XYZ file of C-alpha atoms in Angstrom:
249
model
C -63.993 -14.743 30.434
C -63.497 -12.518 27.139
C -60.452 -15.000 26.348
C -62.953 -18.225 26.396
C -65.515 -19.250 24.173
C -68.158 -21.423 26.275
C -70.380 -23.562 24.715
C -73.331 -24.883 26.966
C -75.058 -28.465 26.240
C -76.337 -29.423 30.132
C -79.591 -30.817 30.347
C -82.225 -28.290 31.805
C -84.596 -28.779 35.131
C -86.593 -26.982 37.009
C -85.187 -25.664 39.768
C -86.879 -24.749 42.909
C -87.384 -21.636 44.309
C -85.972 -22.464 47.883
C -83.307 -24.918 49.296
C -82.802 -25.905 53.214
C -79.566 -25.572 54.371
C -78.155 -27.383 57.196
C -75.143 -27.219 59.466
C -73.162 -29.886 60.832
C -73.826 -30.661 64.604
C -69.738 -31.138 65.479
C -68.666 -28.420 63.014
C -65.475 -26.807 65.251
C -66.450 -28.491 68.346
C -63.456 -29.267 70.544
C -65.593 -31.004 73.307
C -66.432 -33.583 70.253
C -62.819 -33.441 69.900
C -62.025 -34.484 73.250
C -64.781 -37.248 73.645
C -63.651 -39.453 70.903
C -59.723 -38.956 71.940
C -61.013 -40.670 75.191
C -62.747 -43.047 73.844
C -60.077 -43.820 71.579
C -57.702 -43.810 74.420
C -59.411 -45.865 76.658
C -60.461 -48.373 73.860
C -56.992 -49.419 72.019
C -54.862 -48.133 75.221
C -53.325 -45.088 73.534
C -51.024 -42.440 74.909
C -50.797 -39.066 73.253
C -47.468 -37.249 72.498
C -47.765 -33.650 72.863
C -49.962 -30.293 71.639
C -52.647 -30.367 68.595
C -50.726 -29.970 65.575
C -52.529 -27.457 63.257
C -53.108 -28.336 59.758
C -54.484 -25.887 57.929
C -57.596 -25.145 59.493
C -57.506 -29.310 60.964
C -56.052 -30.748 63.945
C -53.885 -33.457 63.917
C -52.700 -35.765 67.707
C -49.880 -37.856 67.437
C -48.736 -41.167 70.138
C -48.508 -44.399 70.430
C -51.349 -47.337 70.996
C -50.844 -50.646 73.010
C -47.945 -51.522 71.490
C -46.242 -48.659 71.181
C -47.189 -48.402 67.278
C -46.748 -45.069 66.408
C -50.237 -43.020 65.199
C -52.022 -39.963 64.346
C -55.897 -39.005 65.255
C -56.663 -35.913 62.534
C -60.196 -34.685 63.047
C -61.701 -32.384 60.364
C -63.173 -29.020 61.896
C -65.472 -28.367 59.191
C -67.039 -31.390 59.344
C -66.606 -33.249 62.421
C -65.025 -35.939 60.880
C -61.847 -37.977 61.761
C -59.431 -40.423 60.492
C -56.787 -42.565 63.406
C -54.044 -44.360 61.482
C -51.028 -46.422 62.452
C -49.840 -46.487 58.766
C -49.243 -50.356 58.751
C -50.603 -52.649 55.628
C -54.163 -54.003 56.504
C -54.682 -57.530 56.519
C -57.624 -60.034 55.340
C -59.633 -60.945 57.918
C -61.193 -64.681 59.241
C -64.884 -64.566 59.122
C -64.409 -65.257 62.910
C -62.430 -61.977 63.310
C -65.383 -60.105 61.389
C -67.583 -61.544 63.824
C -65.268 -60.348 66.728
C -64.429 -56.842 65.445
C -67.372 -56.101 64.362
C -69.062 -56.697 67.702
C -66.568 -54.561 69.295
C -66.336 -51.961 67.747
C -69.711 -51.530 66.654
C -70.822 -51.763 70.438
C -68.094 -48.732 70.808
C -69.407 -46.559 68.577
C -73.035 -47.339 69.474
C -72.123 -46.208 73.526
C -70.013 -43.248 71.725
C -73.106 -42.075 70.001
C -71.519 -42.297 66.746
C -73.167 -44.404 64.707
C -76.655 -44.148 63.683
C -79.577 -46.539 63.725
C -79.982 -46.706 60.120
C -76.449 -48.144 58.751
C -75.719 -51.059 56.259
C -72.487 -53.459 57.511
C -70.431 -54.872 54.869
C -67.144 -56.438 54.510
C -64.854 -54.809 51.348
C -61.906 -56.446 49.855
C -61.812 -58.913 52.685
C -59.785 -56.669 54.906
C -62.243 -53.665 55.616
C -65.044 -53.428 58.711
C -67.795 -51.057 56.653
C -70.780 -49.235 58.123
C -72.509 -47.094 55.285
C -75.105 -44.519 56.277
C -78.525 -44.697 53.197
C -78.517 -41.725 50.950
C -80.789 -38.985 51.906
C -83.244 -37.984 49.207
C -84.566 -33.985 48.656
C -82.073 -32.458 50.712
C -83.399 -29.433 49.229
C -86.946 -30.027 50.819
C -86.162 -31.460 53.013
C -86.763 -30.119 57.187
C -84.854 -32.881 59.498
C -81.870 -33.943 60.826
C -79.794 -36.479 58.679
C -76.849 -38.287 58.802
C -74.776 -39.657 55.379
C -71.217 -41.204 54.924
C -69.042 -44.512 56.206
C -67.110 -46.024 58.809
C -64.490 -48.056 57.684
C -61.847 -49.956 59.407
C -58.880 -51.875 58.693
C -56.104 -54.591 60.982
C -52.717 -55.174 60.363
C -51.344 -59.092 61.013
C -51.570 -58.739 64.788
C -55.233 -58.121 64.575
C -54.607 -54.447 66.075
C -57.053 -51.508 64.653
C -54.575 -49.599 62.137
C -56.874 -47.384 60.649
C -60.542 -46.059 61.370
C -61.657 -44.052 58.958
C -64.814 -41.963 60.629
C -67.135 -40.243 57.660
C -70.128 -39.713 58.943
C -71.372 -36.155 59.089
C -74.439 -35.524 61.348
C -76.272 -32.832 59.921
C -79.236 -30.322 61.562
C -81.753 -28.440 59.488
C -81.393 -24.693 60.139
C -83.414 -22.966 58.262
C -84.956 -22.014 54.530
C -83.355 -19.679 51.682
C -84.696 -18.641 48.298
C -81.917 -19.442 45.783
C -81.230 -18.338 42.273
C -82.451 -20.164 39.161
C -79.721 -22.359 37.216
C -80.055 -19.629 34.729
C -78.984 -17.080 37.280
C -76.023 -19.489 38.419
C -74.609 -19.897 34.786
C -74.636 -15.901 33.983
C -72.038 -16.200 37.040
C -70.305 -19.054 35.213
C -70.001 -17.024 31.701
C -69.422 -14.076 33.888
C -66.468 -15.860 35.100
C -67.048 -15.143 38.816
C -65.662 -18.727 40.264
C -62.725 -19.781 41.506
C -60.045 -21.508 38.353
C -56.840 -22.732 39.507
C -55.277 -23.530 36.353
C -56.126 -19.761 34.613
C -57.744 -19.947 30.705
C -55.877 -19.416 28.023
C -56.950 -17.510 24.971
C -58.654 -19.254 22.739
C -60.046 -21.735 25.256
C -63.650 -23.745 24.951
C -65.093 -24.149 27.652
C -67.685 -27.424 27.330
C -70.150 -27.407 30.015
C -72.209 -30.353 29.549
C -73.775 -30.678 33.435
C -75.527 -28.722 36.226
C -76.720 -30.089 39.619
C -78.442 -28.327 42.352
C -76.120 -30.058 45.267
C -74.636 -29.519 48.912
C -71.291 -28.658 50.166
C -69.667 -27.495 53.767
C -68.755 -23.510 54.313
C -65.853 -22.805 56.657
C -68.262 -22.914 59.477
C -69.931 -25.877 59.151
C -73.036 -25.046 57.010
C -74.086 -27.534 54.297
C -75.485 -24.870 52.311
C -77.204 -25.111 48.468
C -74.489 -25.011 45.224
C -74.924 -25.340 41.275
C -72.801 -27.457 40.580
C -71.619 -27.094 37.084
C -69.372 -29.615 35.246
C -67.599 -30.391 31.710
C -64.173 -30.111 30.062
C -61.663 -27.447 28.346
C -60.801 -28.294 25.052
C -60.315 -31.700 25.786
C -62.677 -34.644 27.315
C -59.708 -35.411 29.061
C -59.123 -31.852 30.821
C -62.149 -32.120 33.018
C -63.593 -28.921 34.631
C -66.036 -28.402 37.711
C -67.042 -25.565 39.278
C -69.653 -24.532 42.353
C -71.934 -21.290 42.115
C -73.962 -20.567 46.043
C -77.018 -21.021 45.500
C -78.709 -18.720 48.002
C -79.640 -15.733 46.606
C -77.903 -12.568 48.100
């Protein structure tokens, strides 16, 4: 970072000592895997066309439903989640369909254990089923399971399910970690000691104008503590982000 001049203007906070980290209850769980391909398969008649396809460290199915639409079922490892698409255009729907799709596949996903009790239904655009999971407050504090994210589903003119879009991550609190300061995290920003795909240039400024204490996924499922540290190079319009762990080592 000898090359870049970095001028800091985020606003400070105090940050706490410790953080809770969490890790996601389906995080590379192939039974998971195998329950909602079922239930998929049982509920829109689908037949699957030959082995997992690997994509990068996801799995992707492909087949056909009903009608012998071609689709693909791609469900996140990290994460547990899982998106099932037919890629036909999505329709508008009657308020009658609403009614009906909603009913079924909310009853679905209730039997499947997928959807929690706390969700808000809403209809977006006029051609999207929504469930939306509240925000959970204090993550850092916090000691209990949680769930966050959306369900959303589209139709195409035949009234057949063309994509479901499953987002929710169910989360389990694992334990308690002391963490570094946001002074600590932004010697390892000047320090240069994050990952920059685009490499600096000399002469670059480096504007960093926000830090958040927030939560992201490891490769094995952990929703573990970052800084998150944002601005822009130069420019307003060359935005710049990067993510310092938290935990202290």
């Amino acid at each position: 970072m000898s090359v870049v001049q970095i001028e800091a203007n985020w606003t400070s906070f105090q940050s706490p000592a410790a953080a809770s980290v969490y890790r996601n209850r389906y995080a590379s769980d192939k039974d998971y895997l195998e329950q909602i391909k079922d239930g998929l398969k049982d509920l829109e008649g689908l037949t699957f066309r030959g082995p997992a396809r690997r994509e990068d460290e996801n799995l992707g199915y492909m087949g056909t439903d009903a009608n012998g639409t071609e689709f693909r079922l791609l469900f996140f490892f990290r994460t547990g989640e899982w998106n099932y698409t037919t890629f036909a255009d999505s329709e508008p729907l009657s308020e009658q369909a609403v009614q009906e799709l909603r009913s079924r596949y909310e009853s679905w996903m209730q039997q499947q254990g997928l959807l929690p009790e706390q969700v808000e239904f809403s209809v977006q655009n006029g051609n999207i089923l929504r469930w939306d999971v509240p925000d959970t407050q204090n993550l850092a504090t916090g000691s209990a399971s949680f769930q966050e994210g959306s369900v959303m589903l589209q139709f195409d003119a035949s009234g057949t399910l063309s994509d479901f879009f499953y987002q929710i991550t169910w989360n389990e609190y694992v334990t308690t970690e002391l963490i570094l300061t946001k002074d600590e995290a932004f010697k390892q920003v000047q320090a240069g000691n994050f990952q920059q795909y685009v490499p600096f240039q000399p002469g670059d400024v480096l504007y960093v104008n926000e830090c958040n204490l927030d939560y992201i996924y490891d490769t094995k499922g952990f929703y573990q503590p970052v800084y998150q540290f944002s601005g822009y190079i130069n420019e307003p319009d060359n935005m710049w982000v990067c993510s310092i762990p938290a935990i202290a080592s």
